[in-house]
Amino acid sequence: MNLKSYFTEHRSEHLKQLQEFLSIPSISALSEHKTDIQKAAEWLADQLKSFGMKRVELLPTKGNPVVYGEWLHAPGKPTVLIYGHYDVQPVDPLHLWDSPPFEPAIRDEKIYARGATDDKGQVFMHLKSAEAFMKSEGKLPVNIKFCLEGEEEVGSPNLDEFVEQHKELLAADMLVISDTTMLGKGKPAICYGLRGLCGLQINLKGPKGDLHSGLYGGAVQNPIHALAELLASMHDDSGKVTVDGFYDQVVPLSIEEREAFTALGQTDKDLQKELGVPALFGEQGYTALERSWARPTLEVNGIWGGFQGEGTKTIIPSEAHAKITCRLVPDQDPEQILDLIEKHVHNHLPAGVTAEVIRFDKGKPFVTPFDDEAIQAAARAYEQAYGVAPAFTRMGGSIPIVETFGRLLELPVVMMGFGLPEENFHAPNEHFHLENFDTGLLTISYFLQEIEKLGEKK
Amino acid sequence: MNLKSYFTEHRSEHLKQLQEFLSIPSISALSEHKTDIQKAAEWLADQLKSFGMKRVELLPTKGNPVVYGEWLHAPGKPTVLIYGHYDVQPVDPLHLWDSPPFEPAIRDEKIYARGATDDKGQVFMHLKSAEAFMKSEGKLPVNIKFCLEGEEEVGSPNLDEFVEQHKELLAADMLVISDTTMLGKGKPAICYGLRGLCGLQINLKGPKGDLHSGLYGGAVQNPIHALAELLASMHDDSGKVTVDGFYDQVVPLSIEEREAFTALGQTDKDLQKELGVPALFGEQGYTALERSWARPTLEVNGIWGGFQGEGTKTIIPSEAHAKITCRLVPDQDPEQILDLIEKHVHNHLPAGVTAEVIRFDKGKPFVTPFDDEAIQAAARAYEQAYGVAPAFTRMGGSIPIVETFGRLLELPVVMMGFGLPEENFHAPNEHFHLENFDTGLLTISYFLQEIEKLGEKK
């Protein structure tokens, strides 16, 4: 079959389906979207069934279901496990979106919607590639299993257990994930390393109720002051994390790796311009790329306490709160890092308040050797579709499940991402460039053909 | 007339009227309550007219109207100007109220509602005292002018100009305000000093939009980190303000004043228990009472930035915000303090963000000699009603207009407050003890009779 003409012919039909998928507000962080999560999972299952995937089901977890489907009729050929997620990030602040996040709009050959690039758009491409083979040739070039989860954006709290319990069902020769980004327009990349993640919330409590700041100001600790002091104690002036022991397990960047990063030609100046900041900022002695790919971070993702309305309210609030997540690199351990931070909170707690720490979100960092034959097959597929060899990169983001899959199923992980860094992942006006939708469909299809050539591995 | 039996006879009628007044949600900080502000002002005007006050009108300002009414038919007698405010604080967090803030409820001889003690309840008492004289005797013992404003809780932004423009209309021999507290149950107090107030909002801006904390974490400054560092730089470990020059104009507490404070018998231990904090906190070398009555403060009243919802959202937010108010003591100047803080913000601004400072709320601190004959007349009225002599106190709160009235109209200010410190001013479950409603009505009435005895002053 001619894949190029197939995808050209079906383009408008595919985009219509993608818009339908993106219009389901499957936000996993907000419980009021529980039925939307279910709807998105069922939408995927219907799609998988429609082009002949077998054993399609919503497999329950303690949280949102995993959508599973398989086609195992390519004897002697490798089995490819495809992972993706159908849940999306919250959409606030809503007023910064140019079009509603769940009314997908195509402008300038980009599709705008929450989940367009992270990760519904990319999941959809794997479906359409498999469908292309099934509809044209009645079969797939390799064996395929889909494992699509609905809790990635809240840290995949139930997937470890799910994979552990379904080791046989999920057994495969390699895992493919499209949830990372390219280096830039026309610059494909295969990601061989991801940062890990751990998160916590700090709740500080002072007086039993909000107090009049005139009557009591000066007499008691203000929980916001205490929180500011506590958070400020977690970084030095250059942004280096000052939590005791935080960097102890970090594997230093090798000279070779730093040279390879530099060779990618991404300058700090370009990044500063892209992000619209007065200056880049972070740990001294590293480029911004090194800091975001291969150094750990501790970020306060949210803070709140007291009065946020119009005008003033002269109170000392009873409580103040912060949400923190850390990005981790090999060989940091999420549990151990949470222990260190919790210890820091208690050791640096200002007088006059009490602290509660709630833990969530854990994923280990992950690095895979990029001379693996599955990764090299992906590289050939990219070259065929894009006309250039892909770069081998690491990424600052976390897909906690990557490390779990790699460890529990003992298989190489191929991260083929088609997003662009400027596509507003997790932010207002998230979008996906249709040129990478088109070329990505080809890349994924060529990849399956390249894997077919490898023959049976197990 | 027998004032005691008059107020006993009319008690249930008075409480019904007070409940009606308190049920109007006249929140000045929130623009959606503009019509409620108007409604509260009209309610007061109708009341004043109903018992024979003359020239009753809503006098316009650039903001909310001032309710004015006068009765000047006591030739040869002093003129008392009564100031109060009919606006109230916002009510969030709403879920902490045991009964709805604008459905006044009487439980255990206390009336619960926003404004019950600050300041609608106390304003209402002055109306009912004047009404008692008018209804029983057809005249007042002295000349009275009411000046009731609707913007006290947002810092009285238009009252300076109003007083300046209405100097003749407001001319009087003394100003009476009931917006302060007693020392405790059965312990009346006349307040002779108030702290001043100034406020500002700090807006920090980093990247042009929220960023994915995985992709960019480590490369750029996080505005929440910058805000925490900036706010932490404003106090030392003991809570002393570290803004350069902040204390330069502060008049030190005299030994006599400190001894008088100590003699009031209020201990730090009692206060700690009352507020439910693990420990009191603040500037070393001062008692909590000294810190809250006679030392300046810088309090962050609210902070917000990034994600505040359920679960996690792994972003670096684009913005972070804080609202600050300072309580000032003689001879600090609000404008000068705002200059110092703004300078501090710019001098201590962490790299990688830009700062915007918005100023609001200004009121000068105020202290008046307590041997003034009007204050001494008030002391006699208290003794008659409560059976004990009142304490002379200072207060941590700010009534910016006190200083303005004192300065522009050149008159002594008598602060007769009937609230109790534990009545949740500005907090959920604000309430007012009816025993002080009853005894306060008598005190105010005896006070007018005491003033009558002073004869004409001007």
JSON list of N, CA, C and O in Angstrom, two decimals, chain B residues 258-284:
[
{"chain": "B", "resi": 258, "resn": "ARG", "atom": "N", "xyz": [4.22, 51.50, 79.09]},
{"chain": "B", "resi": 258, "resn": "ARG", "atom": "CA", "xyz": [4.41, 50.05, 79.19]},
{"chain": "B", "resi": 258, "resn": "ARG", "atom": "C", "xyz": [3.89, 49.54, 80.53]},
{"chain": "B", "resi": 258, "resn": "ARG", "atom": "O", "xyz": [3.28, 48.47, 80.61]},
{"chain": "B", "resi": 259, "resn": "GLU", "atom": "N", "xyz": [4.13, 50.33, 81.59]},
{"chain": "B", "resi": 259, "resn": "GLU", "atom": "CA", "xyz": [3.62, 49.94, 82.90]},
{"chain": "B", "resi": 259, "resn": "GLU", "atom": "C", "xyz": [2.10, 49.92, 82.93]},
{"chain": "B", "resi": 259, "resn": "GLU", "atom": "O", "xyz": [1.49, 49.01, 83.48]},
{"chain": "B", "resi": 260, "resn": "ALA", "atom": "N", "xyz": [1.50, 50.93, 82.28]},
{"chain": "B", "resi": 260, "resn": "ALA", "atom": "CA", "xyz": [0.04, 50.99, 82.22]},
{"chain": "B", "resi": 260, "resn": "ALA", "atom": "C", "xyz": [-0.52, 49.78, 81.46]},
{"chain": "B", "resi": 260, "resn": "ALA", "atom": "O", "xyz": [-1.53, 49.20, 81.84]},
{"chain": "B", "resi": 261, "resn": "PHE", "atom": "N", "xyz": [0.15, 49.41, 80.37]},
{"chain": "B", "resi": 261, "resn": "PHE", "atom": "CA", "xyz": [-0.28, 48.23, 79.59]},
{"chain": "B", "resi": 261, "resn": "PHE", "atom": "C", "xyz": [-0.23, 46.98, 80.47]},
{"chain": "B", "resi": 261, "resn": "PHE", "atom": "O", "xyz": [-1.18, 46.19, 80.51]},
{"chain": "B", "resi": 262, "resn": "THR", "atom": "N", "xyz": [0.89, 46.83, 81.18]},
{"chain": "B", "resi": 262, "resn": "THR", "atom": "CA", "xyz": [1.06, 45.64, 82.02]},
{"chain": "B", "resi": 262, "resn": "THR", "atom": "C", "xyz": [-0.01, 45.58, 83.09]},
{"chain": "B", "resi": 262, "resn": "THR", "atom": "O", "xyz": [-0.53, 44.50, 83.41]},
{"chain": "B", "resi": 263, "resn": "ALA", "atom": "N", "xyz": [-0.38, 46.76, 83.62]},
{"chain": "B", "resi": 263, "resn": "ALA", "atom": "CA", "xyz": [-1.37, 46.83, 84.69]},
{"chain": "B", "resi": 263, "resn": "ALA", "atom": "C", "xyz": [-2.74, 46.33, 84.24]},
{"chain": "B", "resi": 263, "resn": "ALA", "atom": "O", "xyz": [-3.59, 46.00, 85.06]},
{"chain": "B", "resi": 264, "resn": "LEU", "atom": "N", "xyz": [-2.97, 46.28, 82.94]},
{"chain": "B", "resi": 264, "resn": "LEU", "atom": "CA", "xyz": [-4.27, 45.82, 82.43]},
{"chain": "B", "resi": 264, "resn": "LEU", "atom": "C", "xyz": [-4.47, 44.33, 82.69]},
{"chain": "B", "resi": 264, "resn": "LEU", "atom": "O", "xyz": [-5.58, 43.82, 82.59]},
{"chain": "B", "resi": 265, "resn": "GLY", "atom": "N", "xyz": [-3.37, 43.63, 83.00]},
{"chain": "B", "resi": 265, "resn": "GLY", "atom": "CA", "xyz": [-3.49, 42.23, 83.40]},
{"chain": "B", "resi": 265, "resn": "GLY", "atom": "C", "xyz": [-3.74, 41.25, 82.26]},
{"chain": "B", "resi": 265, "resn": "GLY", "atom": "O", "xyz": [-4.20, 40.13, 82.49]},
{"chain": "B", "resi": 266, "resn": "GLN", "atom": "N", "xyz": [-3.48, 41.68, 81.03]},
{"chain": "B", "resi": 266, "resn": "GLN", "atom": "CA", "xyz": [-3.66, 40.77, 79.89]},
{"chain": "B", "resi": 266, "resn": "GLN", "atom": "C", "xyz": [-2.35, 40.01, 79.68]},
{"chain": "B", "resi": 266, "resn": "GLN", "atom": "O", "xyz": [-1.36, 40.60, 79.32]},
{"chain": "B", "resi": 267, "resn": "THR", "atom": "N", "xyz": [-2.37, 38.71, 79.83]},
{"chain": "B", "resi": 267, "resn": "THR", "atom": "CA", "xyz": [-1.11, 37.96, 79.68]},
{"chain": "B", "resi": 267, "resn": "THR", "atom": "C", "xyz": [-1.01, 37.32, 78.30]},
{"chain": "B", "resi": 267, "resn": "THR", "atom": "O", "xyz": [-2.01, 37.05, 77.64]},
{"chain": "B", "resi": 268, "resn": "ASP", "atom": "N", "xyz": [0.24, 37.08, 77.90]},
{"chain": "B", "resi": 268, "resn": "ASP", "atom": "CA", "xyz": [0.49, 36.41, 76.63]},
{"chain": "B", "resi": 268, "resn": "ASP", "atom": "C", "xyz": [-0.12, 35.02, 76.62]},
{"chain": "B", "resi": 268, "resn": "ASP", "atom": "O", "xyz": [-0.62, 34.54, 75.61]},
{"chain": "B", "resi": 269, "resn": "LYS", "atom": "N", "xyz": [-0.11, 34.38, 77.78]},
{"chain": "B", "resi": 269, "resn": "LYS", "atom": "CA", "xyz": [-0.63, 33.02, 77.89]},
{"chain": "B", "resi": 269, "resn": "LYS", "atom": "C", "xyz": [-2.12, 32.98, 77.55]},
{"chain": "B", "resi": 269, "resn": "LYS", "atom": "O", "xyz": [-2.59, 32.11, 76.81]},
{"chain": "B", "resi": 270, "resn": "ASP", "atom": "N", "xyz": [-2.88, 33.95, 78.11]},
{"chain": "B", "resi": 270, "resn": "ASP", "atom": "CA", "xyz": [-4.32, 34.01, 77.83]},
{"chain": "B", "resi": 270, "resn": "ASP", "atom": "C", "xyz": [-4.56, 34.20, 76.34]},
{"chain": "B", "resi": 270, "resn": "ASP", "atom": "O", "xyz": [-5.42, 33.56, 75.74]},
{"chain": "B", "resi": 271, "resn": "LEU", "atom": "N", "xyz": [-3.75, 35.09, 75.75]},
{"chain": "B", "resi": 271, "resn": "LEU", "atom": "CA", "xyz": [-3.93, 35.40, 74.33]},
{"chain": "B", "resi": 271, "resn": "LEU", "atom": "C", "xyz": [-3.64, 34.16, 73.47]},
{"chain": "B", "resi": 271, "resn": "LEU", "atom": "O", "xyz": [-4.39, 33.85, 72.54]},
{"chain": "B", "resi": 272, "resn": "GLN", "atom": "N", "xyz": [-2.57, 33.46, 73.82]},
{"chain": "B", "resi": 272, "resn": "GLN", "atom": "CA", "xyz": [-2.21, 32.27, 73.06]},
{"chain": "B", "resi": 272, "resn": "GLN", "atom": "C", "xyz": [-3.36, 31.26, 73.06]},
{"chain": "B", "resi": 272, "resn": "GLN", "atom": "O", "xyz": [-3.71, 30.69, 72.02]},
{"chain": "B", "resi": 273, "resn": "LYS", "atom": "N", "xyz": [-3.96, 31.10, 74.24]},
{"chain": "B", "resi": 273, "resn": "LYS", "atom": "CA", "xyz": [-5.07, 30.15, 74.38]},
{"chain": "B", "resi": 273, "resn": "LYS", "atom": "C", "xyz": [-6.26, 30.62, 73.54]},
{"chain": "B", "resi": 273, "resn": "LYS", "atom": "O", "xyz": [-6.89, 29.85, 72.82]},
{"chain": "B", "resi": 274, "resn": "GLU", "atom": "N", "xyz": [-6.55, 31.92, 73.64]},
{"chain": "B", "resi": 274, "resn": "GLU", "atom": "CA", "xyz": [-7.69, 32.48, 72.93]},
{"chain": "B", "resi": 274, "resn": "GLU", "atom": "C", "xyz": [-7.56, 32.26, 71.41]},
{"chain": "B", "resi": 274, "resn": "GLU", "atom": "O", "xyz": [-8.53, 31.95, 70.73]},
{"chain": "B", "resi": 275, "resn": "LEU", "atom": "N", "xyz": [-6.34, 32.42, 70.88]},
{"chain": "B", "resi": 275, "resn": "LEU", "atom": "CA", "xyz": [-6.15, 32.35, 69.44]},
{"chain": "B", "resi": 275, "resn": "LEU", "atom": "C", "xyz": [-5.89, 30.94, 68.94]},
{"chain": "B", "resi": 275, "resn": "LEU", "atom": "O", "xyz": [-5.92, 30.68, 67.74]},
{"chain": "B", "resi": 276, "resn": "GLY", "atom": "N", "xyz": [-5.59, 30.02, 69.86]},
{"chain": "B", "resi": 276, "resn": "GLY", "atom": "CA", "xyz": [-5.36, 28.63, 69.46]},
{"chain": "B", "resi": 276, "resn": "GLY", "atom": "C", "xyz": [-4.10, 28.44, 68.65]},
{"chain": "B", "resi": 276, "resn": "GLY", "atom": "O", "xyz": [-4.07, 27.64, 67.70]},
{"chain": "B", "resi": 277, "resn": "VAL", "atom": "N", "xyz": [-3.05, 29.16, 68.98]},
{"chain": "B", "resi": 277, "resn": "VAL", "atom": "CA", "xyz": [-1.78, 29.00, 68.26]},
{"chain": "B", "resi": 277, "resn": "VAL", "atom": "C", "xyz": [-0.79, 28.22, 69.12]},
{"chain": "B", "resi": 277, "resn": "VAL", "atom": "O", "xyz": [-0.86, 28.27, 70.35]},
{"chain": "B", "resi": 278, "resn": "PRO", "atom": "N", "xyz": [0.16, 27.49, 68.46]},
{"chain": "B", "resi": 278, "resn": "PRO", "atom": "CA", "xyz": [1.14, 26.73, 69.23]},
{"chain": "B", "resi": 278, "resn": "PRO", "atom": "C", "xyz": [2.04, 27.64, 70.07]},
{"chain": "B", "resi": 278, "resn": "PRO", "atom": "O", "xyz": [2.52, 27.25, 71.14]},
{"chain": "B", "resi": 279, "resn": "ALA", "atom": "N", "xyz": [2.26, 28.87, 69.62]},
{"chain": "B", "resi": 279, "resn": "ALA", "atom": "CA", "xyz": [3.05, 29.85, 70.38]},
{"chain": "B", "resi": 279, "resn": "ALA", "atom": "C", "xyz": [2.75, 31.23, 69.82]},
{"chain": "B", "resi": 279, "resn": "ALA", "atom": "O", "xyz": [2.40, 31.36, 68.65]},
{"chain": "B", "resi": 280, "resn": "LEU", "atom": "N", "xyz": [2.84, 32.26, 70.66]},
{"chain": "B", "resi": 280, "resn": "LEU", "atom": "CA", "xyz": [2.77, 33.63, 70.13]},
{"chain": "B", "resi": 280, "resn": "LEU", "atom": "C", "xyz": [4.09, 33.88, 69.41]},
{"chain": "B", "resi": 280, "resn": "LEU", "atom": "O", "xyz": [5.05, 33.13, 69.55]},
{"chain": "B", "resi": 281, "resn": "PHE", "atom": "N", "xyz": [4.14, 34.94, 68.64]},
{"chain": "B", "resi": 281, "resn": "PHE", "atom": "CA", "xyz": [5.32, 35.17, 67.81]},
{"chain": "B", "resi": 281, "resn": "PHE", "atom": "C", "xyz": [5.43, 36.65, 67.50]},
{"chain": "B", "resi": 281, "resn": "PHE", "atom": "O", "xyz": [4.42, 37.30, 67.21]},
{"chain": "B", "resi": 282, "resn": "GLY", "atom": "N", "xyz": [6.65, 37.18, 67.54]},
{"chain": "B", "resi": 282, "resn": "GLY", "atom": "CA", "xyz": [6.83, 38.56, 67.12]},
{"chain": "B", "resi": 282, "resn": "GLY", "atom": "C", "xyz": [8.10, 39.17, 67.68]},
{"chain": "B", "resi": 282, "resn": "GLY", "atom": "O", "xyz": [8.84, 38.51, 68.43]},
{"chain": "B", "resi": 283, "resn": "GLU", "atom": "N", "xyz": [8.31, 40.43, 67.29]},
{"chain": "B", "resi": 283, "resn": "GLU", "atom": "CA", "xyz": [9.48, 41.21, 67.68]},
{"chain": "B", "resi": 283, "resn": "GLU", "atom": "C", "xyz": [9.92, 40.96, 69.12]},
{"chain": "B", "resi": 283, "resn": "GLU", "atom": "O", "xyz": [9.10, 41.09, 70.05]},
{"chain": "B", "resi": 284, "resn": "GLN", "atom": "N", "xyz": [11.19, 40.66, 69.29]},
{"chain": "B", "resi": 284, "resn": "GLN", "atom": "CA", "xyz": [11.68, 40.38, 70.63]},
{"chain": "B", "resi": 284, "resn": "GLN", "atom": "C", "xyz": [11.71, 41.62, 71.52]},
{"chain": "B", "resi": 284, "resn": "GLN", "atom": "O", "xyz": [11.89, 42.73, 71.03]}
]
